[in-house]
Coordinates of C-alpha atoms and ligand atoms in Angstrom, one line a residue:
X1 CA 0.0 0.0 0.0
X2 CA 2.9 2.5 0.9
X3 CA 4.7 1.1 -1.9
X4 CA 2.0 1.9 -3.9
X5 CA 1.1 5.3 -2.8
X6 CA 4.9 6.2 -3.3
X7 CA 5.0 5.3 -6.7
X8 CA 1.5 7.0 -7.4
X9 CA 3.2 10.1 -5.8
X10 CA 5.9 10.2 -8.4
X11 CA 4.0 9.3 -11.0
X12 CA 2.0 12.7 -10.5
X13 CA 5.0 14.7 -9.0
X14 CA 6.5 13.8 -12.7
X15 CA 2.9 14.8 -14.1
X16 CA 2.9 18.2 -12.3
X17 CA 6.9 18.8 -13.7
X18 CA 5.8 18.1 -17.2
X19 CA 2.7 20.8 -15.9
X20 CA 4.8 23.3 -15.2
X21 CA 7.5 23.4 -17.7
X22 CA 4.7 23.4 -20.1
X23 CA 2.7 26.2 -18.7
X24 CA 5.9 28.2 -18.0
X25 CA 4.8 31.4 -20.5
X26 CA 0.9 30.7 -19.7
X27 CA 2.3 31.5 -15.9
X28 CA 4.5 34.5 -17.0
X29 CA 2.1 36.3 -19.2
X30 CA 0.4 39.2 -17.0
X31 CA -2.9 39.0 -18.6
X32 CA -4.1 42.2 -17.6
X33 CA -1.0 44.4 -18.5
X34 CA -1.7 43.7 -21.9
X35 CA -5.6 43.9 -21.4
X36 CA -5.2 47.7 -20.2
X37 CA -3.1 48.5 -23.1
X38 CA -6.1 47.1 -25.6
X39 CA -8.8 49.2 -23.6
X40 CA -6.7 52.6 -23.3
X41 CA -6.2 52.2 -27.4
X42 CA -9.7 51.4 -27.5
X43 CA -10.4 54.5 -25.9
X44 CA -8.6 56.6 -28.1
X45 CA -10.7 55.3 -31.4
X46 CA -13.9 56.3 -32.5
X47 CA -15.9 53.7 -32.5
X48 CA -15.0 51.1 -35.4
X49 CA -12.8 48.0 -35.4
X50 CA -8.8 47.8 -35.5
X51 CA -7.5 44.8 -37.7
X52 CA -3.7 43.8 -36.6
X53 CA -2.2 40.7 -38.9
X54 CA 1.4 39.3 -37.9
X55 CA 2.6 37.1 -39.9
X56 CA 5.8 37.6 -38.3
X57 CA 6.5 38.6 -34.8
X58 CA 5.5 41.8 -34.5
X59 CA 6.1 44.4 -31.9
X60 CA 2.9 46.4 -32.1
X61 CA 1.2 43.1 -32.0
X62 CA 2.8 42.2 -29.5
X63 CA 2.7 44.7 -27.2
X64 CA -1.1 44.6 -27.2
X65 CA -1.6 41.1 -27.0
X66 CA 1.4 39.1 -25.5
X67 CA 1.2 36.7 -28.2
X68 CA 4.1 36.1 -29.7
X69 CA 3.5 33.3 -32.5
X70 CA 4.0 34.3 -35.8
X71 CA 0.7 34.1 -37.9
X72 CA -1.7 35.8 -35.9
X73 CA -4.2 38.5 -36.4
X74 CA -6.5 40.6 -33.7
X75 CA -9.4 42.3 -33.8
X76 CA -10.5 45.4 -31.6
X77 CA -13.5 45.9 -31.3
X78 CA -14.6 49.3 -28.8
X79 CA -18.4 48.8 -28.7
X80 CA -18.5 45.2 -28.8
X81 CA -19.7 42.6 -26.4
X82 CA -16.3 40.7 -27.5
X83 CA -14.0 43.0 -27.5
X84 CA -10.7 40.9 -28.5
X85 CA -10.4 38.1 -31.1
X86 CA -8.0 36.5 -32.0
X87 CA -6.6 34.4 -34.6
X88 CA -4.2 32.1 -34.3
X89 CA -2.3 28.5 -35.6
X90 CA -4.3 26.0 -34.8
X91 CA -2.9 23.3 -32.4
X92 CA -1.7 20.2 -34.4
X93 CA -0.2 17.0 -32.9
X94 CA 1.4 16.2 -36.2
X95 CA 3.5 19.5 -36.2
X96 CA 4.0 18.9 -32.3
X97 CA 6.5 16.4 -33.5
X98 CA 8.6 18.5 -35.5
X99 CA 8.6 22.0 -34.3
X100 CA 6.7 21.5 -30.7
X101 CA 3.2 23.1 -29.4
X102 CA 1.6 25.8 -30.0
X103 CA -1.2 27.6 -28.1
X104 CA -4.0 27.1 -30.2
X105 CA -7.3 28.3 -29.9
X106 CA -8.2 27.2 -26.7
X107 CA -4.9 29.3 -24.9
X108 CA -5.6 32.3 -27.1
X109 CA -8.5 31.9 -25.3
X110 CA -7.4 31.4 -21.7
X111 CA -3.6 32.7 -21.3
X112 CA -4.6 35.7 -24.0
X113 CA -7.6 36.1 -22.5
X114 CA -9.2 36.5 -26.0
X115 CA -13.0 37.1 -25.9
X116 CA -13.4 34.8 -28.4
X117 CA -10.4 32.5 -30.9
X118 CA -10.4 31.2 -34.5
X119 CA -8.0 29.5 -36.7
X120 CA -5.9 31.8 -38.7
X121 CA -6.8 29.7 -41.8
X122 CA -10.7 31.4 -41.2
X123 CA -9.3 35.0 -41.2
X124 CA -10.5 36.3 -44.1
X125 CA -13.7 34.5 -44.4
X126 CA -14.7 35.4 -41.1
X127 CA -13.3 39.4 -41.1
X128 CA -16.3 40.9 -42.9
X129 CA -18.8 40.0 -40.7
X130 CA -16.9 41.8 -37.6
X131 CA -16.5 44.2 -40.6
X132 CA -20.2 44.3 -40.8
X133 CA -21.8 47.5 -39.3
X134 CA -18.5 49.8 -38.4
X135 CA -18.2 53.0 -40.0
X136 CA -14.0 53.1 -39.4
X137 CA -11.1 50.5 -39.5
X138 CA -7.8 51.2 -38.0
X139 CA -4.9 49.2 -39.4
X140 CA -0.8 48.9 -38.9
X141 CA 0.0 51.1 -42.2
X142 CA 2.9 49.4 -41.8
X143 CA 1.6 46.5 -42.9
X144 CA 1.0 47.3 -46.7
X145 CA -0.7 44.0 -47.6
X146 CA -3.1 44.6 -45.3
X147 CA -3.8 48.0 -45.5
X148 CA -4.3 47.3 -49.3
X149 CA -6.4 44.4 -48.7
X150 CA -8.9 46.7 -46.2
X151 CA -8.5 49.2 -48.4
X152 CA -9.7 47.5 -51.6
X153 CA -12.5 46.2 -49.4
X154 CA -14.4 49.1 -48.6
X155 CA -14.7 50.4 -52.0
X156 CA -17.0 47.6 -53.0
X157 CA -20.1 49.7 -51.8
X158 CA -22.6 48.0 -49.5
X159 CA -24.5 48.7 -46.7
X160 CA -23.4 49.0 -42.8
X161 CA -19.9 48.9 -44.1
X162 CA -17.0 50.6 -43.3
X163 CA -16.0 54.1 -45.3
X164 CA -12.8 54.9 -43.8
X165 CA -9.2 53.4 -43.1
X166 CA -7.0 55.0 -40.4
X167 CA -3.5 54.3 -39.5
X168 CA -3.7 52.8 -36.3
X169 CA -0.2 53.2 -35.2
X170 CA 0.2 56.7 -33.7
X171 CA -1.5 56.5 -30.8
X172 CA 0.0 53.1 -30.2
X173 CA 3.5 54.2 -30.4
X174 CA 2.3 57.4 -28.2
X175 CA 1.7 54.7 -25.4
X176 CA 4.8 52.6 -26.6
X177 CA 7.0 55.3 -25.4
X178 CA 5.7 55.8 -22.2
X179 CA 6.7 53.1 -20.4
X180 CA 4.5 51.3 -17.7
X181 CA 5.8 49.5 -14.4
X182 CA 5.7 45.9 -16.3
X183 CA 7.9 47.2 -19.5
X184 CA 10.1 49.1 -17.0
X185 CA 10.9 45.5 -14.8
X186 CA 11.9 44.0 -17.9
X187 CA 13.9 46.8 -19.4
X188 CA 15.6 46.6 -15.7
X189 CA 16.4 42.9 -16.1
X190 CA 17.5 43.3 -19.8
X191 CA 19.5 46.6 -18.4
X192 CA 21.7 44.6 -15.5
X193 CA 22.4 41.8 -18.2
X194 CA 23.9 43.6 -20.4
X195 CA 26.1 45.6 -17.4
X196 CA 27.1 42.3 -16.0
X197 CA 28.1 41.5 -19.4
X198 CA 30.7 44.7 -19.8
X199 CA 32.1 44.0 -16.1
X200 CA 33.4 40.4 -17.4
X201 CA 34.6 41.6 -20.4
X202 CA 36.4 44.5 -18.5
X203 CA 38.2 41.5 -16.7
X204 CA 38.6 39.2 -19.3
X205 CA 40.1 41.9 -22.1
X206 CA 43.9 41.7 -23.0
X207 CA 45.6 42.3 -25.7
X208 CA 46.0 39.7 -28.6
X209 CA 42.4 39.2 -27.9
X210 CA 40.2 38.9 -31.1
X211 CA 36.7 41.1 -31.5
X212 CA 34.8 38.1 -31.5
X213 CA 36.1 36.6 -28.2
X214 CA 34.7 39.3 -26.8
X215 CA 31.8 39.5 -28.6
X216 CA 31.3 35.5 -27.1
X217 CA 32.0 36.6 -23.2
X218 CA 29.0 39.5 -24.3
X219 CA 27.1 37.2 -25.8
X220 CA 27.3 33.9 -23.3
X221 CA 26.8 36.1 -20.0
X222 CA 23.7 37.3 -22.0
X223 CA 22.2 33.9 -22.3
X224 CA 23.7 32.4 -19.5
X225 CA 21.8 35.6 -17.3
X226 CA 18.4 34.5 -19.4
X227 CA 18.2 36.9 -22.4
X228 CA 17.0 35.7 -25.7
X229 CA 18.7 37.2 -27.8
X230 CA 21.5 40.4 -28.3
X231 CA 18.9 43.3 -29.0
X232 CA 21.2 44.2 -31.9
X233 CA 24.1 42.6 -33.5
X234 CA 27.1 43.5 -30.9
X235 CA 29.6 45.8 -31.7
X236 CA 32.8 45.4 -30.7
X237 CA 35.3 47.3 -32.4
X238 CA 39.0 47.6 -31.1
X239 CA 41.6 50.4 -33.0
X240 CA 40.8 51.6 -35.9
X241 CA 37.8 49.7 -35.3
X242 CA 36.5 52.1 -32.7
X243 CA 35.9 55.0 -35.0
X244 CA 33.5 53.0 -37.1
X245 CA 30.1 53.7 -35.9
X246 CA 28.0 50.3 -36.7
X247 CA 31.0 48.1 -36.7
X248 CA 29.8 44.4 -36.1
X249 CA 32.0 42.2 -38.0
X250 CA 33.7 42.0 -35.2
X251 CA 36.4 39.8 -36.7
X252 CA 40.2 41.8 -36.0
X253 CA 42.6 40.8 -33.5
X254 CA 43.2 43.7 -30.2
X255 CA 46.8 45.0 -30.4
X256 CA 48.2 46.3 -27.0
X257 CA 47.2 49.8 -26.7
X258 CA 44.0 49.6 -28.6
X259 CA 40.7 51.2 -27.3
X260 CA 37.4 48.8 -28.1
X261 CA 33.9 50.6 -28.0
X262 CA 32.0 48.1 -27.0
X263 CA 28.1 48.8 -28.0
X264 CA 25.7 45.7 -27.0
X265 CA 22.3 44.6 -25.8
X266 CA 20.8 42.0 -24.2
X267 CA 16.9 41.8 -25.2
X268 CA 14.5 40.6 -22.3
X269 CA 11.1 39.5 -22.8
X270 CA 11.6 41.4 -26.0
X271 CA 12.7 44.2 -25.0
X272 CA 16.2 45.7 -25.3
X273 CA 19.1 47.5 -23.5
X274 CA 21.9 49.5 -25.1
X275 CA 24.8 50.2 -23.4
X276 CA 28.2 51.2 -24.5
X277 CA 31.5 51.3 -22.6
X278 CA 35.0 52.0 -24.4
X279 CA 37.8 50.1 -22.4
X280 CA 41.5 50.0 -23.0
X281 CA 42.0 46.6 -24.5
X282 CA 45.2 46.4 -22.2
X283 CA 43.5 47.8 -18.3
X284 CA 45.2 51.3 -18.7
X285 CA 44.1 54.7 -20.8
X286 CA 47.3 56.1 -22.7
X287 CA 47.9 60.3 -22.1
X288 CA 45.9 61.0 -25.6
X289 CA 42.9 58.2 -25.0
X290 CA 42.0 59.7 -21.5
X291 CA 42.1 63.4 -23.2
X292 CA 39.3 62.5 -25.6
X293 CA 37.9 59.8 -23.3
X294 CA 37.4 62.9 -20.5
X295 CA 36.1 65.0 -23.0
X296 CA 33.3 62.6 -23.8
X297 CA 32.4 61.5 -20.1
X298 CA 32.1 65.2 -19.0
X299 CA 29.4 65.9 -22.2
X300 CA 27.3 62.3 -21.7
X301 CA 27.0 63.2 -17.6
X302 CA 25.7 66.7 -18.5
X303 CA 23.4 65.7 -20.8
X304 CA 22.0 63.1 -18.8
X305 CA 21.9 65.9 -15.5
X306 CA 19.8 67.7 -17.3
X307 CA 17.0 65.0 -18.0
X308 CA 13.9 65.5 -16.4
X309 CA 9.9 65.8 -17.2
X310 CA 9.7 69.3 -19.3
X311 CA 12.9 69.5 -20.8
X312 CA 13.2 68.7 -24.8
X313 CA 15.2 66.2 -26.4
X314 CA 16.9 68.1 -28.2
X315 CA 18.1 70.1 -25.4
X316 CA 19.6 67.0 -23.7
X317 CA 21.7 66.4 -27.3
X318 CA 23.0 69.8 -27.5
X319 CA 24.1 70.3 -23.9
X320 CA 26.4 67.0 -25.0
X321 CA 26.9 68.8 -28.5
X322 CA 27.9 72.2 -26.3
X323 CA 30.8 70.1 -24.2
X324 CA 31.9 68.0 -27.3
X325 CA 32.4 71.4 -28.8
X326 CA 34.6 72.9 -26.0
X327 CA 36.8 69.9 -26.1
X328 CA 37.3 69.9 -29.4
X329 CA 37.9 73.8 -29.5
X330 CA 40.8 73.5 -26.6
X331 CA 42.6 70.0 -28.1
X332 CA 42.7 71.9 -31.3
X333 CA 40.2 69.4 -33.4
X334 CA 38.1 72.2 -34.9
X335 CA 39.0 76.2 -34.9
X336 CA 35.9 77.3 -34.6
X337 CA 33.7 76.8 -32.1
X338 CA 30.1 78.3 -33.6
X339 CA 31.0 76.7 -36.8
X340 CA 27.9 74.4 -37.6
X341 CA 30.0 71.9 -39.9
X342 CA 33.5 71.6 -37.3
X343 CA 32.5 69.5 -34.6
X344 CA 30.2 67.2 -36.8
X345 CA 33.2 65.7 -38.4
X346 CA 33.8 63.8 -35.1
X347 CA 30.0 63.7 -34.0
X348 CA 27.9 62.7 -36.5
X349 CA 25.1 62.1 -35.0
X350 CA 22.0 62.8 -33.1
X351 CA 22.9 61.3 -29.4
X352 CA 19.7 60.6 -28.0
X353 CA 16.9 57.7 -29.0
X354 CA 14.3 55.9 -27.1
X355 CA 14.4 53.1 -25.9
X356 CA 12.1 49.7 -25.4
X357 CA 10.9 46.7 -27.7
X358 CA 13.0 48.2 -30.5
X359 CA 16.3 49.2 -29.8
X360 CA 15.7 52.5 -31.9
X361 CA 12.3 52.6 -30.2
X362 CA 9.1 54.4 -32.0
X363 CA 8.2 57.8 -31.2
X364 CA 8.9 60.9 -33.0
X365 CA 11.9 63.3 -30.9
X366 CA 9.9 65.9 -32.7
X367 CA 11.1 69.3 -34.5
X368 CA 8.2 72.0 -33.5
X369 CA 10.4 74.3 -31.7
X370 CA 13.6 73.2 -32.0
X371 CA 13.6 71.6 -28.4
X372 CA 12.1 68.3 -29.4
X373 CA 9.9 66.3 -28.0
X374 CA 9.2 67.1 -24.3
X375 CA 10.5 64.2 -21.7
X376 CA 7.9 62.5 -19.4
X377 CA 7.7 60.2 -16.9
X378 CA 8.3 56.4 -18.1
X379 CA 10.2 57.2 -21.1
X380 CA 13.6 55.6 -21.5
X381 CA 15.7 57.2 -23.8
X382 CA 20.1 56.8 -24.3
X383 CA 22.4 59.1 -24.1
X384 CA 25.7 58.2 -26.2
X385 CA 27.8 60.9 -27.4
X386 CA 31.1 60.0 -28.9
X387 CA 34.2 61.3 -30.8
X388 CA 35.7 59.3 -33.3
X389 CA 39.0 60.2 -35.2
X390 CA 39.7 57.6 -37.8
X391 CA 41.4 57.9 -41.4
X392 CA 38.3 58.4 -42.9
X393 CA 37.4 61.4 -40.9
X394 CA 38.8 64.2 -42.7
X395 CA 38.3 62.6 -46.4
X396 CA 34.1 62.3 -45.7
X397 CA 34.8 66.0 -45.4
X398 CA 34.0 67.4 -48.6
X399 CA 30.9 65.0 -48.5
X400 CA 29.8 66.1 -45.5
X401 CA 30.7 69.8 -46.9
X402 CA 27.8 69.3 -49.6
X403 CA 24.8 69.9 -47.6
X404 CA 26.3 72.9 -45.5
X405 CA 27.1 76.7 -46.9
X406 CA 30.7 76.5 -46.0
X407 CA 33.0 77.9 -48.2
X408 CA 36.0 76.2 -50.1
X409 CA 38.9 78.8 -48.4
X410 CA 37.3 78.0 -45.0
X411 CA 37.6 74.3 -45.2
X412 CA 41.1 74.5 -46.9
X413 CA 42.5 76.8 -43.7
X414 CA 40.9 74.5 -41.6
X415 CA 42.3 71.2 -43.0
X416 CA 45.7 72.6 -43.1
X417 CA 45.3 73.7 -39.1
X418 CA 44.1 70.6 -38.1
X419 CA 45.7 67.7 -39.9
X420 CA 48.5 67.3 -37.7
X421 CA 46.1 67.3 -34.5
X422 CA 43.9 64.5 -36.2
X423 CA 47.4 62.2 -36.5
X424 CA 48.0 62.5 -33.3
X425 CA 44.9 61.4 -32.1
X426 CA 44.2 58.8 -35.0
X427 CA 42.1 55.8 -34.7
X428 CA 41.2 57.2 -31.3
X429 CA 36.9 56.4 -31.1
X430 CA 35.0 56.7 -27.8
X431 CA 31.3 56.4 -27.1
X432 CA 29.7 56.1 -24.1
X433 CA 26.3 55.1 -23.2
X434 CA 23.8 54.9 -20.8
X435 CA 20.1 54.2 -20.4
X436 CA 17.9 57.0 -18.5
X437 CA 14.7 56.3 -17.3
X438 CA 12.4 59.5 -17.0
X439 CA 11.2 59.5 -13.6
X440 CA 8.6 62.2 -11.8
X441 CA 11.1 64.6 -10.1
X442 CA 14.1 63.8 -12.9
X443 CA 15.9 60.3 -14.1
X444 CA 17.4 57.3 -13.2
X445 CA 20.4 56.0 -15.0
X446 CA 19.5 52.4 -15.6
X447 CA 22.7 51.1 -16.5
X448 CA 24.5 53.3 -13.8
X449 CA 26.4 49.6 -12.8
X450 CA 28.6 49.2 -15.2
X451 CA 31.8 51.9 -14.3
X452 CA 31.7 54.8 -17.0
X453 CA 34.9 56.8 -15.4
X454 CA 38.6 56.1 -16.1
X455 CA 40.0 55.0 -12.5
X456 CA 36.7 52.6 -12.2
X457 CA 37.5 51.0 -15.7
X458 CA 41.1 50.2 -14.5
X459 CA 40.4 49.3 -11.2
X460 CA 37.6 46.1 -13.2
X461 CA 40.2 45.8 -15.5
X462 CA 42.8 44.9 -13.3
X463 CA 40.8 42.3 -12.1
X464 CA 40.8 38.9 -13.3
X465 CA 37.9 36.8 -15.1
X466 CA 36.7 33.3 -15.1
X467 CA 36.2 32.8 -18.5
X468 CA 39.4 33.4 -19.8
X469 CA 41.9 31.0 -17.8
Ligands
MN1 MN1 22.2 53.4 -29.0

């Protein structure tokens, strides 16, 4: 009898394990997150029905569903008794086989918390009659088939049928950048990943190291911390390397006295960090690396002081443009300080974007007034000013030159100035980045834990790593 009950017991403790692994996302989803998120959209339309499709995984869809199976589609309806359909892949045990389960109906139903769930394969027979009796669809105009599809339907005149098509996506990506307390937890998580990441590497660097060793210690604390997926394909660039903005082949040996701007992500329930630090590949800053590195430390911690609700976007960029300038004016990289055309030769770039499912998250930064887009509370945006001196600097000059006003005998007196500066500081390229979270009374640096300033760097870096005994 004890025997028996013992084995019964492990029968269903092995029952219960199968239970749980299997029910592991069903148990993770927070149903009503994603259910508020469907009813404040719902309050911003008029009436009518939104039509999603995703036949990929898509981060609209996513965000107002929490379904993340590619071929899918969703219906909104405001003044419905069934508010949210869905459609999804139908279970089959055959496909189990090869590429495992999916939800299915019946868990689009009870994990989604779908009003009501078909098979995909019904979508477009069963569409017009939700159709049926809205004056107004909304739709992803991102989604071109779609849109086209909608749109071809409503010319056919008939009765209680929709007239109008609007483009769903602006007041989605309005609440996309305001982040809520769930997206925030996650952006956290993916945040301190990607930090732990950087601290290994700046114990595990040394010279003779290639890109894509480091690129693996990035990549395996990522995974081995729980993120999917790098947000964005890692970039690791050492020397010459580091003055190349988006370099991710990430395939050139470190030579002793090389900086490496390292720019990575880990991505966290989809969602993304982006952090860069710029180390010494060999622990210590030479006299020239810490004169640039200094310059751009002091302009990406002004920037960021200045972040709070009220203040523009723009604003936060040209306090680091304003400090960039400065530094370049007194180490002799531009002669001109209120020249428009200078300091863009070494910053060539906006340095703010948001932040959140996408790594160059939706929203508008805005160009009304020429402060941008005002911050708020729950946005997360970087901050990642940089200087990059590379060979190539000086000869995208005259390209650069084409869409300013400046005139040929300026640009010839400035060349001749500067050239000798620039070789002394070649293949010198430092960014530094952090992500800010917007809070009530001003911000929080997110990624505040992995050491921005020179002595911090050196004192990881003289540390020693387990992952490269
Ligand atoms: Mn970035």
């Amino acid at each position: 009898m004890k025997r028996i009950f013992v084995y019964s017991s492990v029968i269903l403790l092995f029952f219960f394990q199968v239970l749980a692994v299997y029910s592991f996302d069903a148990q993770n989803l927070n149903k009503e997150v994603f259910a508020k998120r469907r009813q404040k959209l719902m309050d911003k339309m008029e009436g009518g029905i939104a039509v999603f499709r995703a036949d990929a995984f898509n981060r609209d869809f996513y965000y107002l569903t929490g379904f993340d199976e590619p071929g899918a589609a969703c219906l909104l309806i405001p003044d419905a008794e069934e508010k949210f359909i869905l459609f999804v892949r139908p279970q089959s045990p055959a496909r189990i086989v090869w590429t495992g389960k999916r939800y299915g109906t019946e868990e689009a139903v009870k994990v989604f918390g779908a009003d009501k769930a078909y098979s995909m394969a019904q979508f477009e027979k069963i569409l017009p009659r939700y159709l049926m009796g809205k004056d107004r669809i909304y739709c992803s105009f991102n989604n071109k088939e779609l849109t086209d599809t909608l749109t071809q339907m409503i010319r056919r005149p008939r009765d209680n049928w929709p007239k109008e098509i609007s483009n769903v996506l602006p007041p989605i990506h309005d609440m996309r950048m305001i982040k809520d307390s769930y997206e925030i937890k996650l952006m956290r998580k993916a945040i301190d990943i990607t930090c732990d990441a950087l601290l290994e590497t700046m114990k595990a660097a040394e010279p003779g190291m290639y890109e894509y060793e480091i690129e693996a210690i990035i990549e395996y604390i990522f995974r081995k911390n729980g993120s999917q997926r790098p947000g964005f394909p890692s970039i690791v660039g050492s020397g010459p390397n580091s003055t190349i903005l988006h370099y991710d082949v990430n395939k050139h040996q470190t030579q002793d006295g090389d900086l490496i701007v390292i720019d990575v992500g880990a991505e966290y329930g989809y969602y993304t960090a982006d952090v860069t630090r710029t180390i010494p590949v060999n622990g210590k800053f030479n006299k020239k690396q810490k004169e640039i590195y200094e310059i751009v430390l002091e302009a990406q911690k002004q920037a960021i002081d200045k972040i709070a609700p009220g203040v523009g976007i723009y604003e936060v960029h040209y306090r680091a443009v304003e400090v960039i300038k400065d530094g370049l004016y007194r180490l002799g990289l531009i002669t001109d300080k209120e020249s428009r055309w200078q300091y863009r030769i070494w910053l060539m770039y906006n340095t703010n974007h948001w932040l959140g499912l996408d790594v160059h998250d939706v929203g508008s930064r805005g160009h009304d007034d020429g402060k941008g887009r005002r911050l708020e509370p729950g946005m997360v945006l970087t901050v990642e000013p940089g200087i990059y001196i590379g060979e190539h600097s000086l000869a995208s000059l005259s390209e650069t030159m084409r869409r300013s006003n400046a005139r040929k005998e300026d640009i010839a007196a400035f060349l001749e100035k500067v050239k000798p500066i620039v070789e002394k500081y070649m293949n010198i390229g430092v960014r530094i980045e952090d992500d800010i979270l917007v809070t009530e009374d001003g911000h929080e640096n997110l990624s505040s834990k992995a050491p921005r300033t020179i002595k911090e760097i050196e004192k990881w870096m003289k540390k020693k790593s387990y992952l490269n005994k």
